[in-house]
Coordinates of C-alpha atoms and ligand atoms in Angstrom, one line a residue:
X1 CA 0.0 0.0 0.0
X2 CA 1.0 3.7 0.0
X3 CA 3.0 3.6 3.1
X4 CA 5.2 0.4 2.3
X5 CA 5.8 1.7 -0.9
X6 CA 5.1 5.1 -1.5
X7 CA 7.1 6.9 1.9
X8 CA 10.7 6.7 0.3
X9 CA 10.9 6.7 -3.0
X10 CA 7.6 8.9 -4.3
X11 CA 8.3 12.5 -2.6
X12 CA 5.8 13.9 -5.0
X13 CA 2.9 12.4 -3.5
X14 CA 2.2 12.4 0.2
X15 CA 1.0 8.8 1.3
X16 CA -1.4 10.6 3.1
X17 CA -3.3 11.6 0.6
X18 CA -3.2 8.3 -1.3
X19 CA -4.2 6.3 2.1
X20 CA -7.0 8.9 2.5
X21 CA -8.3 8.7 -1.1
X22 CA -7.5 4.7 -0.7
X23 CA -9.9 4.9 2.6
X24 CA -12.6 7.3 1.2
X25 CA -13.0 4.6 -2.0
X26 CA -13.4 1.2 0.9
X27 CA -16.1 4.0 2.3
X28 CA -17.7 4.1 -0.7
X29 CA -17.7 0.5 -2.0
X30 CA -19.0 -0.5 1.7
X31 CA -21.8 1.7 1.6
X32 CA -22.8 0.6 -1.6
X33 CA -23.0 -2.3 -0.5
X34 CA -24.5 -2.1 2.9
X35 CA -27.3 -0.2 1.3
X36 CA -28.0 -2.8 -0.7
X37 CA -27.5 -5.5 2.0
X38 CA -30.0 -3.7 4.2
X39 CA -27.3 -3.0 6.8
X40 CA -28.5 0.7 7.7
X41 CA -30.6 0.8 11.1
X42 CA -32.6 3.9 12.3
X43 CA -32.4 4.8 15.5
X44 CA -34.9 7.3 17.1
X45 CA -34.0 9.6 20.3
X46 CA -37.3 11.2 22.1
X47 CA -38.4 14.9 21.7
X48 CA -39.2 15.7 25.2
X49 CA -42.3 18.4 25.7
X50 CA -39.7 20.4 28.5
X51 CA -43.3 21.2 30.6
X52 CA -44.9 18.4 31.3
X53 CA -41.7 15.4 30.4
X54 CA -43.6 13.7 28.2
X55 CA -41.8 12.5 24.5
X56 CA -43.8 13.9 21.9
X57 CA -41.6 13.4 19.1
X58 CA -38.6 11.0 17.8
X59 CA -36.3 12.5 15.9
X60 CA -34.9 9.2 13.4
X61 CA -30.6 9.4 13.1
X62 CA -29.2 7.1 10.2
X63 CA -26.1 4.4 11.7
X64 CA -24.7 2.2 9.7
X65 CA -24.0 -1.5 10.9
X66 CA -21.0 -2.7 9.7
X67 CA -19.7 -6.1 9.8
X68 CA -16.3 -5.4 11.2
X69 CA -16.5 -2.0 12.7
X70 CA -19.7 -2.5 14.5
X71 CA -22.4 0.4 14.8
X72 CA -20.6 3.5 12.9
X73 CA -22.3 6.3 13.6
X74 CA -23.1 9.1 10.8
X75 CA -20.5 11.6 11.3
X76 CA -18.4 8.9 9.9
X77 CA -20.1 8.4 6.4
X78 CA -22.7 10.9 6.3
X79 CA -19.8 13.0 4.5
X80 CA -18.6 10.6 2.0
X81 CA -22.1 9.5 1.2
X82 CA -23.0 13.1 0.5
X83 CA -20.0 13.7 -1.6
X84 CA -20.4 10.3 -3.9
X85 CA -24.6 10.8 -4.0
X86 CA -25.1 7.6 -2.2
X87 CA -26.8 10.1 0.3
X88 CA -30.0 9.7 -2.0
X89 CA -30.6 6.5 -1.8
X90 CA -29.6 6.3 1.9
X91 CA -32.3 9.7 2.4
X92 CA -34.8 7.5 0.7
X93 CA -34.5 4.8 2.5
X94 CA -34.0 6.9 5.9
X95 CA -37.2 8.3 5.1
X96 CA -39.5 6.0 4.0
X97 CA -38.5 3.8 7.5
X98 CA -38.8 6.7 9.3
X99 CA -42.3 6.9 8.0
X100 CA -43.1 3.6 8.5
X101 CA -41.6 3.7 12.3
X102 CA -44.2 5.9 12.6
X103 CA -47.1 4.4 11.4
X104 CA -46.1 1.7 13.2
X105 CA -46.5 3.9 16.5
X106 CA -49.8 5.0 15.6
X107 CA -51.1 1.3 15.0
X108 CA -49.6 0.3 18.4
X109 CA -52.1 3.4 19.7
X110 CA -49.7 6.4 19.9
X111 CA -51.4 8.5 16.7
X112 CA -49.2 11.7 17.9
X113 CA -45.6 10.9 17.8
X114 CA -44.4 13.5 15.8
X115 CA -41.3 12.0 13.3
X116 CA -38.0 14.7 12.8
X117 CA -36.0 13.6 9.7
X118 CA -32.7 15.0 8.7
X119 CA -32.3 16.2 5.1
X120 CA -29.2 16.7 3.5
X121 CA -27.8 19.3 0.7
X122 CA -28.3 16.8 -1.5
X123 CA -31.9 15.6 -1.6
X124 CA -32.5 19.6 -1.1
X125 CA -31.2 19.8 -4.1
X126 CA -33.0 17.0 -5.8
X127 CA -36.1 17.5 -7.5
X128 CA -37.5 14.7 -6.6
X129 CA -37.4 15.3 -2.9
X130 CA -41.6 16.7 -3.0
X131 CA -42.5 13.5 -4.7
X132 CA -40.8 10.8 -2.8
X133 CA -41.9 12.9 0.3
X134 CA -45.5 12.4 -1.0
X135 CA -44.6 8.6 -1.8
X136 CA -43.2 7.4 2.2
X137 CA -46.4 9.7 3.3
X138 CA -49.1 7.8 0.8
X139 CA -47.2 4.4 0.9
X140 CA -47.8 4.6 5.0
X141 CA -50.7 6.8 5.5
X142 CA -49.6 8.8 8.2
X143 CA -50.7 12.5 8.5
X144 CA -48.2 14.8 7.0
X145 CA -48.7 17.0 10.3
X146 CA -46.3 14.2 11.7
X147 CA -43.6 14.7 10.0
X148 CA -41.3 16.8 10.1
X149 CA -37.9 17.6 8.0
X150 CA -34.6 18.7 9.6
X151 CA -33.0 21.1 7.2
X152 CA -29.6 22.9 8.3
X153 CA -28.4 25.9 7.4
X154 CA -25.6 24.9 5.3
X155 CA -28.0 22.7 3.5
X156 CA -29.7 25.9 2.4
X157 CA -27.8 26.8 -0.5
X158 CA -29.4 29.2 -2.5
X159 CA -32.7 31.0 -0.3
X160 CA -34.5 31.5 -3.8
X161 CA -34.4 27.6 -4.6
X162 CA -35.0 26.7 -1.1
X163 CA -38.2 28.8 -0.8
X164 CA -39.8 27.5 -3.7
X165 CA -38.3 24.1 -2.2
X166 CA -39.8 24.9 1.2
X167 CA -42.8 25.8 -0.3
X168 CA -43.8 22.8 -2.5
X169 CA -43.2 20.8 1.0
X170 CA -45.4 22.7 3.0
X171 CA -47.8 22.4 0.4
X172 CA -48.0 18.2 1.5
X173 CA -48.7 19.4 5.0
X174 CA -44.9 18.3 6.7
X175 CA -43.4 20.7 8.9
X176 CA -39.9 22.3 8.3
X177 CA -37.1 22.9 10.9
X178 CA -34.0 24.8 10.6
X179 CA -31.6 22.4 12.8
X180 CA -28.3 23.2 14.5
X181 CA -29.5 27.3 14.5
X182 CA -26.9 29.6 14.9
X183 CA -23.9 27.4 12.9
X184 CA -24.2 29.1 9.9
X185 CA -23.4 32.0 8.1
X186 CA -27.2 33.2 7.2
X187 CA -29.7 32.3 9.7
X188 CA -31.7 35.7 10.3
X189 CA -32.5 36.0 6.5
X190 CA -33.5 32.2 6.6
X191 CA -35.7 33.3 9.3
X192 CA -36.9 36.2 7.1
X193 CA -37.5 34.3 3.4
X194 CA -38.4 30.5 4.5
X195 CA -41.6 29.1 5.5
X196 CA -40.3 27.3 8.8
X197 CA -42.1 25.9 11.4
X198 CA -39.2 25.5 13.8
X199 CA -36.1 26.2 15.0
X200 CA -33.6 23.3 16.7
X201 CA -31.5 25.1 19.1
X202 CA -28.0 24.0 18.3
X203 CA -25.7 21.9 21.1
X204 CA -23.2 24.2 21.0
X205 CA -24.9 26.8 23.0
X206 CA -27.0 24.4 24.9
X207 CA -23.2 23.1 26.0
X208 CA -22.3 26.0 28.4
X209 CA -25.6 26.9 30.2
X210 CA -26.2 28.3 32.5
X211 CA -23.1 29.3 33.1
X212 CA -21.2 30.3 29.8
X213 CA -22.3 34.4 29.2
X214 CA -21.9 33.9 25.3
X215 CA -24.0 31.0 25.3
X216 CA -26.9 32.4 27.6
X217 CA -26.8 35.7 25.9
X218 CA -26.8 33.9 22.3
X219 CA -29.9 31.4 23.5
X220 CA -31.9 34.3 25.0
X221 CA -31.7 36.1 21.6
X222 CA -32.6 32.9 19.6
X223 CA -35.4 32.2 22.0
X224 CA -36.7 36.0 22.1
X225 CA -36.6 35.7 18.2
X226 CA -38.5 32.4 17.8
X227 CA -40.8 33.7 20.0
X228 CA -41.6 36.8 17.9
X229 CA -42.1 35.1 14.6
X230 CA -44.0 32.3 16.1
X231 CA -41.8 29.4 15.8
X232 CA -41.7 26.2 17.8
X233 CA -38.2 25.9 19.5
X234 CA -36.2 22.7 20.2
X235 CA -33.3 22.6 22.0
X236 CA -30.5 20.0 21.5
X237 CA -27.9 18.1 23.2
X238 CA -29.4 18.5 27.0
X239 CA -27.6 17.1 29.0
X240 CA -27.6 18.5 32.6
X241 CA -30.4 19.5 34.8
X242 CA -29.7 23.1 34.7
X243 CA -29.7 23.3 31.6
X244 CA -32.9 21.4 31.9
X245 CA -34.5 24.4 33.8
X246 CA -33.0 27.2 32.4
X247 CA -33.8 26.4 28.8
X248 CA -37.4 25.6 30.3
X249 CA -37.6 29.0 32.4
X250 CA -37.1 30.8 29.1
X251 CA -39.8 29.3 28.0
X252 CA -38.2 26.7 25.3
X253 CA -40.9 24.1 24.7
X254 CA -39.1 20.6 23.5
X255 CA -35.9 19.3 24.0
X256 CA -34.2 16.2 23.2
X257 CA -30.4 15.3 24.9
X258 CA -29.1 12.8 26.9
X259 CA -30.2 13.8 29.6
X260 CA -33.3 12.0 28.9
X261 CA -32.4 9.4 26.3
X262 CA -30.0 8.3 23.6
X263 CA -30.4 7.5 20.3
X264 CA -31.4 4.2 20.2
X265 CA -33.6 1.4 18.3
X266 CA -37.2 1.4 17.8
X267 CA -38.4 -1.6 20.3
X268 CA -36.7 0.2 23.4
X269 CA -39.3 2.9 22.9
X270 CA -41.9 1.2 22.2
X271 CA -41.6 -0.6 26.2
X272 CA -41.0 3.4 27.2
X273 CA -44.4 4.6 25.3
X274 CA -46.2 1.1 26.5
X275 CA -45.1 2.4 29.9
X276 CA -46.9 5.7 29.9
X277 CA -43.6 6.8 30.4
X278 CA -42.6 10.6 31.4
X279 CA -39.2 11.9 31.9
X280 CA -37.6 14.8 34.2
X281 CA -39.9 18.2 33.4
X282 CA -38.2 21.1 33.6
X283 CA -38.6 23.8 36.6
X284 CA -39.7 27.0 36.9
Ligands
C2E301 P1 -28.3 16.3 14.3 O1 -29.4 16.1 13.3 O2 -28.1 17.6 14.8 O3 -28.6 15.2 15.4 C1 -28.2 15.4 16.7 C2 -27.0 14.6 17.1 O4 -26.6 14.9 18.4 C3 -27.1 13.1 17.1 O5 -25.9 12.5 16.7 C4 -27.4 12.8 18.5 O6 -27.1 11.5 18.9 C5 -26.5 13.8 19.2 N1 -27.0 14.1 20.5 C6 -28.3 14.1 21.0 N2 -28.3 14.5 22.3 C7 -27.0 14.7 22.7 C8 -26.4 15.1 23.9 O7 -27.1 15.3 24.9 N3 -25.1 15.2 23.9 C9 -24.3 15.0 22.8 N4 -23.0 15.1 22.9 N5 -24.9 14.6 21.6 C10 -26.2 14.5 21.6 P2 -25.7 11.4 15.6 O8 -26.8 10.5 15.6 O9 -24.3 10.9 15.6 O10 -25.9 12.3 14.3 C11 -25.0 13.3 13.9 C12 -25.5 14.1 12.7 O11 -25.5 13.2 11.5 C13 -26.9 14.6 12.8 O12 -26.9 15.8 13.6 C14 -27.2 14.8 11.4 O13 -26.7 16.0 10.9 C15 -26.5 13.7 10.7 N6 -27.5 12.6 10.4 C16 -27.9 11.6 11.2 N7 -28.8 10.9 10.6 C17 -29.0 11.4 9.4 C18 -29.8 11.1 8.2 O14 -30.6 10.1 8.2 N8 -29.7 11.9 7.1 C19 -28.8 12.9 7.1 N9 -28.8 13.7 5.9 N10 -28.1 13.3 8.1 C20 -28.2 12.5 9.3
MG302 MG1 -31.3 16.7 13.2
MG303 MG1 -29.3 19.1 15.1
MG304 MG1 -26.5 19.1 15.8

């Protein structure tokens, strides 16, 4: 391989680069083929209503289960698969078992579980996205009010493709969120120019409440701002008490963190909704 051969006697290429290209191509042919040998698993981590503890949503994160490496988790070939395109069959796939997670839910007797799914640059992009979004929503029956698409900043390319985008999805009846607010470059004209239904609070500030004056300062504005255009807020990545109650005392409605619950597969949930389940509420 590149080190063994290349280190010495090639000083115009760094074996680096050539382990790292060699890497990102295994990546690639492994996807490939664990998307075709049904080796992607959803798993689903509660949206927690911060008042009352009660999950009201799951929010459905793609891992991939590989033979050797175990569970890898997305951060790990989320990027590769958005570079190569396989991100469009994975977002299908992720999105049609999201849905049918779902309707599974509602036949066990829990009609309101609300489904977040993350959507990449990619399928933003694609012009199919409205149509297979119709598809996963026909092919299961649930109501579009149920679901709702994760859409980051960065994913937002262009705002006048994205509105009409935006647009033609609302039209179906899904709701939008703007996750990991704040990361980007252009979130207050998002704000302005999108039809969004909610903002996802990112970790990052969650991270250093109450204590941390940057982050308080920077969630107080983002909660002050939802709060004046009418938009739901979720905050991410709780993982302390405190932060529990202070994001609750500013009157942030959901949450999700591990705090309450990891990510995990569908069953576990299912024994946590059987069991009427409510988790830590957040004080005033
Ligand atoms: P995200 O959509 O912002 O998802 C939240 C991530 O934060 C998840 O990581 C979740 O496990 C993690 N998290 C939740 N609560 C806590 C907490 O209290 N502390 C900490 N430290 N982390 C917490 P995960 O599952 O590894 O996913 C990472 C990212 O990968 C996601 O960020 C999302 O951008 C992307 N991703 C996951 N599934 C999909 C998918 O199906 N499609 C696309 N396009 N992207 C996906
Ligand atoms: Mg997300
Ligand atoms: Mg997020
Ligand atoms: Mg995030």
């Amino acid at each position: 391989d590149a080190k063994t051969h290349g280190r010495n006697r090639f000083a115009f290429y760094s074996p680096d680069m050539a382990e790292r290209a060699h890497e990102r191509m295994a990546m690639e042919q492994g996807l490939m083929q664990a998307i075709q040998q049904q080796a992607l698993r959803l798993h689903y981590q509660p949206v927690v209503a911060l008042e009352s503890g009660r999950m009201i949503g799951m929010e459905a994160l793609v891992r991939w289960q590989h033979p050797e490496l175990g569970l890898v988790p997305p951060a790990r070939f989320i990027p590769v698969a958005e570079e190569s395109g396989l991100i469009e069959p994975i977002g299908e796939w992720v999105l049609q078992e999201a849905c049918r997670q779902t309707r599974r839910w509602q036949d066990e007797g829990y009609p309101h579980i609300r489904m977040a799914v993350n959507v990449s640059v990619r399928q933003m992009m694609n012009d199919h996205l409205v149509e297979r979004v119709a598809q996963a929503l026909a092919e299961t029956g649930i109501d579009p009010q149920c679901l709702e698409l994760e859409i980051t900043e960065t994913a937002i390319q262009s705002i006048e493709h994205s509105r009409e985008r935006l647009r033609q999805l609302k039209g179906l009846g899904v709701m939008i969120a703007i996750d990991d607010f704040g990361t980007g470059f252009s979130s207050l004209s998002l704000l302005k120019h999108l039809p969004i239904d909610r903002i996802k609070i990112d970790r990052s500030f969650v991270t250093g409440l109450p204590s941390d004056g940057n982050d308080v300062a920077i969630t107080h504005a983002i909660v002050a701002l939802a709060h004046s255009l009418h938009l739901e807020l979720t905050a991410e990545g709780i993982e302390s008490t405190d932060q529990l109650n202070h994001l609750h005392q500013l009157g942030v409605g959901e949450g999700q963190g591990y705090l309450f619950r990891r990510p995990e597969p569908a069953d576990a949930l299912t024994e946590l909704l059987r069991g009427g389940h409510r988790f830590q509420a957040g004080r005033q």
